[in-house]
Amino acid sequence: GGATGLSRRAYREPIQYEVPPEASSWPQPTARFNAAVRRHYEEVFSQSSIPFETFSQAYQYGLALAQDETIGGRSWQEIEEDARRGWDAQVQERWPALREAVRFGWEFAGDRAGRRR
């Protein structure tokens, strides 16, 4: 019954796109983005042993993902596994600890573009 329909609906083909560009070519964050990131970091991660600079890279990665034309219109649930693979291939820095920072960057950019989570 319903469970089969749900699993069928939830399955999607893997997203075909190249690993997001190297960090040096990521979009430059705006002052508004930087202010939002700093607030989010203070609220969510201020007790973390990971330095802000590392989180900053994760926030910017989320921003870069959101601006990628091949995936920018998708939901976080649809792109998270691909985002993790791209992160692991490039940065190799604690995805579980930084996942929410990447998601924040993704959602911030998406909200500005009118895309809903």
Backbone as a printed PyTorch tensor [residue, N CA C, xyz], in Angstrom:
tensor([[[  0.7670,  -1.1770,   0.0000],
         [  0.0000,   0.0000,   0.0000],
         [  0.8150,   1.2520,   0.0000]],

        [[  0.6050,   2.0860,   1.0090],
         [  1.1950,   3.4190,   1.0440],
         [  2.7080,   3.4210,   1.1300]],

        [[  3.2890,   2.4620,   1.8490],
         [  4.7450,   2.4500,   2.0100],
         [  5.4520,   2.2610,   0.6740]],

        [[  4.8920,   1.4110,  -0.1760],
         [  5.5080,   1.1910,  -1.4880],
         [  5.5000,   2.4770,  -2.2940]],

        [[  4.3570,   3.1670,  -2.2860],
         [  4.2630,   4.4360,  -3.0060],
         [  5.2520,   5.4530,  -2.4860]],

        [[  5.4280,   5.4810,  -1.1710],
         [  6.3790,   6.4230,  -0.5840],
         [  7.7960,   6.1210,  -1.0260]],

        [[  8.1800,   4.8500,  -0.9600],
         [  9.5530,   4.5160,  -1.3260],
         [  9.8010,   4.7790,  -2.8060]],

        [[  8.8060,   4.5240,  -3.6240],
         [  8.9560,   4.7790,  -5.0520],
         [  9.0910,   6.2790,  -5.3010]],

        [[  8.2960,   7.0560,  -4.6030],
         [  8.3260,   8.4980,  -4.7850],
         [  9.6390,   9.0880,  -4.2400]],

        [[ 10.1580,   8.5200,  -3.1520],
         [ 11.3650,   9.0600,  -2.5300],
         [ 12.6170,   8.7570,  -3.3520]],

        [[ 12.5890,   7.7010,  -4.1520],
         [ 13.7770,   7.3440,  -4.9230],
         [ 13.9630,   8.3010,  -6.0800]],

        [[ 15.1730,   8.7310,  -6.2740],
         [ 15.5040,   9.5680,  -7.4180],
         [ 16.8170,   9.0770,  -7.9950]],

        [[ 16.9760,   9.2840,  -9.2740],
         [ 18.2600,   8.9690,  -9.8930],
         [ 19.3290,   9.8230,  -9.2300]],

        [[ 20.5430,   9.3120,  -9.1180],
         [ 21.6220,  10.1430,  -8.5770],
         [ 21.7820,  11.4020,  -9.4300]],

        [[ 22.0890,  12.4770,  -8.7830],
         [ 22.2670,  13.7390,  -9.4910],
         [ 23.5860,  13.6830, -10.2460]],

        [[ 23.5390,  13.9790, -11.5180],
         [ 24.7510,  13.9500, -12.3280],
         [ 25.3120,  15.3620, -12.4550]],

        [[ 26.3400,  15.6400, -11.7140],
         [ 27.0250,  16.9100, -11.8840],
         [ 28.4400,  16.7300, -11.3900]],

        [[ 29.3060,  17.5820, -11.8350],
         [ 30.6900,  17.4730, -11.4060],
         [ 30.7930,  17.9320,  -9.9670]],

        [[ 31.8160,  17.4480,  -9.2870],
         [ 32.0680,  17.8970,  -7.9210],
         [ 32.1170,  19.4140,  -7.9510]],

        [[ 31.4820,  20.0630,  -6.9920],
         [ 31.4830,  21.5200,  -7.0030],
         [ 32.8910,  22.0780,  -7.1750]],

        [[ 32.9820,  23.2630,  -7.7460],
         [ 34.2900,  23.8140,  -8.0810],
         [ 35.1990,  23.9390,  -6.8670]],

        [[ 36.4640,  24.0190,  -7.1420],
         [ 37.4410,  24.1940,  -6.0700],
         [ 37.0860,  25.4370,  -5.2520]],

        [[ 37.4740,  25.3990,  -4.0060],
         [ 37.1360,  26.4950,  -3.0920],
         [ 37.5680,  27.8550,  -3.6370]],

        [[ 38.6710,  27.8930,  -4.3710],
         [ 39.1590,  29.1740,  -4.8870],
         [ 38.1820,  29.8160,  -5.8670]],

        [[ 37.2740,  29.0160,  -6.4550],
         [ 36.3220,  29.5760,  -7.4150],
         [ 34.9090,  29.6890,  -6.8500]],

        [[ 34.7390,  29.4400,  -5.5500],
         [ 33.4220,  29.5800,  -4.9410],
         [ 33.0180,  31.0420,  -4.9780]],

        [[ 31.6980,  31.3120,  -4.9870],
         [ 31.2440,  32.7100,  -5.0210],
         [ 31.7100,  33.4650,  -3.7810]],

        [[ 31.9870,  34.7260,  -3.9780],
         [ 32.3760,  35.5600,  -2.8420],
         [ 31.1410,  35.8630,  -2.0060]],

        [[ 31.1960,  35.5680,  -0.7120],
         [ 30.0290,  35.8400,   0.1270],
         [ 29.8240,  37.3440,   0.2990]],

        [[ 28.5720,  37.7320,   0.4280],
         [ 28.2260,  39.1310,   0.6500],
         [ 28.3490,  39.4560,   2.1350]],

        [[ 28.3230,  40.7270,   2.4550],
         [ 28.3530,  41.1480,   3.8600],
         [ 27.1400,  40.5920,   4.6030]],

        [[ 26.0060,  40.5430,   3.9240],
         [ 24.7860,  40.0110,   4.5400],
         [ 24.9450,  38.5250,   4.8690]],

        [[ 25.5270,  37.7850,   3.9370],
         [ 25.7890,  36.3590,   4.1710],
         [ 26.7590,  36.1930,   5.3380]],

        [[ 27.8380,  36.9510,   5.3340],
         [ 28.8370,  36.8510,   6.4080],
         [ 28.2280,  37.1560,   7.7770]],

        [[ 27.3580,  38.1530,   7.8310],
         [ 26.7050,  38.4970,   9.1010],
         [ 25.7820,  37.3670,   9.5590]],

        [[ 25.0330,  36.7860,   8.6200],
         [ 24.1300,  35.6800,   8.9550],
         [ 24.9160,  34.4600,   9.4200]],

        [[ 26.0330,  34.1980,   8.7510],
         [ 26.8900,  33.0700,   9.1060],
         [ 27.4540,  33.2510,  10.5180]],

        [[ 27.9340,  34.4390,  10.8000],
         [ 28.5080,  34.7010,  12.1300],
         [ 27.4440,  34.5160,  13.2040]],

        [[ 26.2240,  35.0050,  12.9600],
         [ 25.1300,  34.8210,  13.9260],
         [ 24.8210,  33.3440,  14.1170]],

        [[ 24.7090,  32.6160,  13.0090],
         [ 24.3990,  31.1910,  13.0800],
         [ 25.4880,  30.4430,  13.8370]],

        [[ 26.7420,  30.7570,  13.5450],
         [ 27.8590,  30.1090,  14.2320],
         [ 27.7760,  30.3580,  15.7400]],

        [[ 27.5410,  31.5990,  16.1150],
         [ 27.4790,  31.9390,  17.5500],
         [ 26.3300,  31.2150,  18.2410]],

        [[ 25.1930,  31.0890,  17.5410],
         [ 24.0160,  30.4450,  18.1300],
         [ 24.1530,  28.9300,  18.2040]],

        [[ 24.7720,  28.3200,  17.1930],
         [ 24.7520,  26.8640,  17.0630],
         [ 26.0880,  26.2090,  17.4100]],

        [[ 27.1810,  26.8170,  17.0240],
         [ 28.4770,  26.1410,  17.0920],
         [ 29.5010,  26.7750,  18.0350]],

        [[ 29.1280,  27.8060,  18.7670],
         [ 30.1290,  28.5400,  19.5500],
         [ 30.8560,  27.6590,  20.5760]],

        [[ 30.2450,  26.5600,  21.0000],
         [ 30.8960,  25.6660,  21.9640],
         [ 31.7550,  24.5930,  21.2920]],

        [[ 31.7990,  24.6070,  19.9760],
         [ 32.5510,  23.5890,  19.2450],
         [ 34.0510,  23.8270,  19.3660]],

        [[ 34.8050,  22.7510,  19.2980],
         [ 36.2650,  22.8730,  19.2920],
         [ 36.7910,  23.1740,  17.8920]],

        [[ 35.9260,  23.1110,  16.9040],
         [ 36.3270,  23.3970,  15.5230],
         [ 36.3460,  24.9110,  15.3420]],

        [[ 37.4130,  25.4560,  14.7820],
         [ 37.5100,  26.9160,  14.6480],
         [ 36.5180,  27.4840,  13.6380]],

        [[ 36.1740,  28.7600,  13.8350],
         [ 35.2320,  29.4260,  12.9470],
         [ 35.6860,  29.3540,  11.5000]],

        [[ 36.9800,  29.4530,  11.2440],
         [ 37.4940,  29.4320,   9.8740],
         [ 37.0770,  28.1550,   9.1410]],

        [[ 37.0530,  27.0380,   9.8550],
         [ 36.6300,  25.7700,   9.2450],
         [ 35.1410,  25.8070,   8.9400]],

        [[ 34.3510,  26.3240,   9.8950],
         [ 32.9200,  26.4580,   9.6490],
         [ 32.6640,  27.4190,   8.4950]],

        [[ 33.4530,  28.4710,   8.4120],
         [ 33.2820,  29.4490,   7.3450],
         [ 33.4020,  28.7890,   5.9760]],

        [[ 34.3380,  27.8740,   5.8450],
         [ 34.5050,  27.1420,   4.5910],
         [ 33.2560,  26.3020,   4.2960]],

        [[ 32.6800,  25.7090,   5.3270],
         [ 31.4740,  24.8970,   5.1460],
         [ 30.2850,  25.7620,   4.7250]],

        [[ 30.1370,  26.9170,   5.3520],
         [ 29.0640,  27.8260,   4.9550],
         [ 29.2200,  28.2310,   3.4860]],

        [[ 30.4320,  28.5460,   3.0920],
         [ 30.6830,  28.9720,   1.7120],
         [ 30.4550,  27.8320,   0.7230]],

        [[ 30.7650,  26.6160,   1.1470],
         [ 30.4950,  25.4550,   0.2920],
         [ 28.9900,  25.3360,   0.0220]],

        [[ 28.1820,  25.5150,   1.0630],
         [ 26.7260,  25.4880,   0.8880],
         [ 26.2560,  26.5670,  -0.0720]],

        [[ 26.8450,  27.7410,   0.0370],
         [ 26.5230,  28.8390,  -0.8760],
         [ 26.8860,  28.4660,  -2.3130]],

        [[ 28.0550,  27.8650,  -2.4940],
         [ 28.4950,  27.4500,  -3.8310],
         [ 27.5510,  26.3970,  -4.4110]],

        [[ 27.1250,  25.4540,  -3.5900],
         [ 26.1860,  24.4310,  -4.0470],
         [ 24.8810,  25.0580,  -4.5220]],

        [[ 24.3770,  26.0010,  -3.7480],
         [ 23.0920,  26.6160,  -4.0730],
         [ 23.1540,  27.3930,  -5.3790]],

        [[ 24.3340,  27.8470,  -5.7330],
         [ 24.4740,  28.6320,  -6.9540],
         [ 24.8880,  27.7820,  -8.1500]],

        [[ 25.0450,  26.4820,  -7.9360],
         [ 25.3570,  25.5610,  -9.0290],
         [ 24.0810,  25.3310,  -9.8340]],

        [[ 24.1120,  25.6440, -11.1200],
         [ 22.9080,  25.5800, -11.9470],
         [ 22.2900,  24.1850, -12.0190]],

        [[ 23.1020,  23.1490, -11.9090],
         [ 22.5660,  21.7970, -12.0810],
         [ 21.8330,  21.2810, -10.8510]],

        [[ 22.0680,  21.8890,  -9.6870],
         [ 21.4080,  21.3990,  -8.4730],
         [ 20.7120,  22.4830,  -7.6830]],

        [[ 20.8810,  23.7240,  -8.0440],
         [ 20.3870,  24.8400,  -7.2520],
         [ 18.8910,  24.8370,  -7.0000]],

        [[ 18.1030,  24.2140,  -7.8390],
         [ 16.6660,  24.2010,  -7.6480],
         [ 16.1400,  23.0370,  -6.8410]],

        [[ 17.0160,  22.1830,  -6.3670],
         [ 16.5890,  20.9790,  -5.6390],
         [ 16.5150,  21.2410,  -4.1380]],

        [[ 15.9090,  20.2980,  -3.4220],
         [ 15.8260,  20.4230,  -1.9650],
         [ 17.1040,  19.8870,  -1.3280]],

        [[ 17.3210,  20.2550,  -0.0840],
         [ 18.4960,  19.7570,   0.6540],
         [ 18.4830,  18.2330,   0.7050]],

        [[ 17.3160,  17.6410,   0.9280],
         [ 17.2260,  16.1860,   1.0100],
         [ 17.6820,  15.5440,  -0.2940]],

        [[ 17.3980,  16.1790,  -1.4060],
         [ 17.7800,  15.6310,  -2.6990],
         [ 19.2790,  15.7250,  -2.9670]],

        [[ 19.9250,  16.7300,  -2.4270],
         [ 21.3380,  16.9380,  -2.7820],
         [ 22.3230,  16.5920,  -1.6700]],

        [[ 21.8370,  16.2740,  -0.4790],
         [ 22.7510,  16.1050,   0.6550],
         [ 23.8400,  15.0600,   0.4030]],

        [[ 23.4810,  13.8920,  -0.1180],
         [ 24.5030,  12.8550,  -0.3360],
         [ 25.5570,  13.3180,  -1.3380]],

        [[ 25.1070,  13.9890,  -2.3930],
         [ 26.0580,  14.5120,  -3.3730],
         [ 26.9170,  15.6150,  -2.7630]],

        [[ 26.2920,  16.4360,  -1.9270],
         [ 27.0400,  17.4960,  -1.2460],
         [ 28.1270,  16.8880,  -0.3740]],

        [[ 27.7790,  15.8200,   0.3340],
         [ 28.7720,  15.1770,   1.1890],
         [ 29.9160,  14.5910,   0.3670]],

        [[ 29.5850,  13.9390,  -0.7400],
         [ 30.6500,  13.3700,  -1.5800],
         [ 31.5830,  14.4620,  -2.0880]],

        [[ 31.0160,  15.5750,  -2.5190],
         [ 31.8370,  16.6840,  -2.9930],
         [ 32.7030,  17.2480,  -1.8870]],

        [[ 32.1220,  17.3780,  -0.6970],
         [ 32.8640,  17.8930,   0.4610],
         [ 34.0090,  16.9430,   0.8050]],

        [[ 33.6960,  15.6600,   0.9060],
         [ 34.7210,  14.6730,   1.2700],
         [ 35.8440,  14.6210,   0.2370]],

        [[ 35.5010,  14.7900,  -1.0420],
         [ 36.5060,  14.7280,  -2.1010],
         [ 37.4420,  15.9330,  -2.0660]],

        [[ 36.9320,  17.0700,  -1.6130],
         [ 37.7250,  18.2850,  -1.6490],
         [ 38.3270,  18.6710,  -0.3220]],

        [[ 37.5310,  18.5630,   0.7200],
         [ 37.9160,  19.1750,   1.9890],
         [ 38.3710,  18.1490,   3.0160]],

        [[ 37.7130,  17.0040,   3.0270],
         [ 38.0660,  15.9260,   3.9550],
         [ 38.1310,  16.4180,   5.4040]],

        [[ 37.1260,  17.1150,   5.7970],
         [ 37.0740,  17.6700,   7.1470],
         [ 35.7210,  17.4150,   7.7790]],

        [[ 35.5730,  16.4060,   8.6010],
         [ 34.4410,  16.1840,   9.4980],
         [ 33.0590,  16.5660,   8.9770]],

        [[ 32.5730,  15.9080,   7.9500],
         [ 31.2280,  16.2210,   7.4450],
         [ 30.1690,  16.2160,   8.5400]],

        [[ 30.1030,  15.1940,   9.4050],
         [ 29.0090,  15.2000,  10.3950],
         [ 28.9880,  16.4620,  11.2550]],

        [[ 30.1500,  16.9630,  11.6120],
         [ 30.2050,  18.1540,  12.4640],
         [ 29.8690,  19.4290,  11.6890]],

        [[ 30.1180,  19.4140,  10.3920],
         [ 29.9670,  20.6310,   9.5960],
         [ 28.7330,  20.6320,   8.7000]],

        [[ 28.0240,  19.5200,   8.6800],
         [ 26.8500,  19.3560,   7.8150],
         [ 25.8610,  20.5070,   7.9550]],

        [[ 25.5570,  20.8980,   9.1790],
         [ 24.5600,  21.9460,   9.3930],
         [ 25.0400,  23.2990,   8.8920]],

        [[ 26.3410,  23.5270,   8.9040],
         [ 26.8660,  24.7800,   8.3610],
         [ 26.7160,  24.7950,   6.8370]],

        [[ 26.9910,  23.6600,   6.2010],
         [ 26.8060,  23.5620,   4.7560],
         [ 25.3270,  23.7820,   4.4230]],

        [[ 24.4650,  23.1390,   5.1860],
         [ 23.0260,  23.2840,   4.9380],
         [ 22.5800,  24.7290,   5.1390]],

        [[ 23.1130,  25.4040,   6.1360],
         [ 22.7450,  26.7940,   6.3700],
         [ 23.1150,  27.6550,   5.1580]],

        [[ 24.3220,  27.4480,   4.6330],
         [ 24.7430,  28.2050,   3.4520],
         [ 23.8410,  27.9310,   2.2690]],

        [[ 23.5010,  26.6640,   2.0790],
         [ 22.5960,  26.2380,   0.9960],
         [ 21.2290,  26.9130,   1.1520]],

        [[ 20.6750,  26.8540,   2.3520],
         [ 19.3410,  27.3840,   2.5720],
         [ 19.3210,  28.9030,   2.5270]],

        [[ 20.3640,  29.5480,   3.0340],
         [ 20.4460,  31.0070,   2.9760],
         [ 20.3830,  31.4730,   1.5220]],

        [[ 21.1980,  30.8650,   0.6810],
         [ 21.2220,  31.2410,  -0.7330],
         [ 19.8970,  30.9050,  -1.3920]],

        [[ 19.3220,  29.7710,  -1.0610],
         [ 18.0450,  29.3750,  -1.6390],
         [ 16.9180,  30.2950,  -1.2320]],

        [[ 16.9250,  30.7330,   0.0230],
         [ 15.9020,  31.6580,   0.4860],
         [ 15.9900,  32.9770,  -0.2770]],

        [[ 17.2120,  33.4230,  -0.5340],
         [ 17.4020,  34.6650,  -1.2790],
         [ 16.9280,  34.5050,  -2.7330]],

        [[ 17.0210,  33.2860,  -3.2550],
         [ 16.6200,  33.0350,  -4.6360],
         [ 15.1350,  32.6820,  -4.7490]],

        [[ 14.4450,  32.6190,  -3.6060],
         [ 13.0350,  32.2830,  -3.6160],
         [ 12.7520,  30.7940,  -3.6090]],

        [[ 13.8060,  29.9800,  -3.4430],
         [ 13.6120,  28.5260,  -3.3820],
         [ 13.2840,  28.1560,  -1.9340]],

        [[ 12.3280,  27.3120,  -1.7730],
         [ 11.9860,  26.8500,  -0.4240],
         [ 12.7800,  25.6080,  -0.1080]],

        [[ 12.9980,  25.3590,   1.1830],
         [ 13.7260,  24.1920,   1.6330],
         [ 12.9310,  22.9820,   1.2880]]])
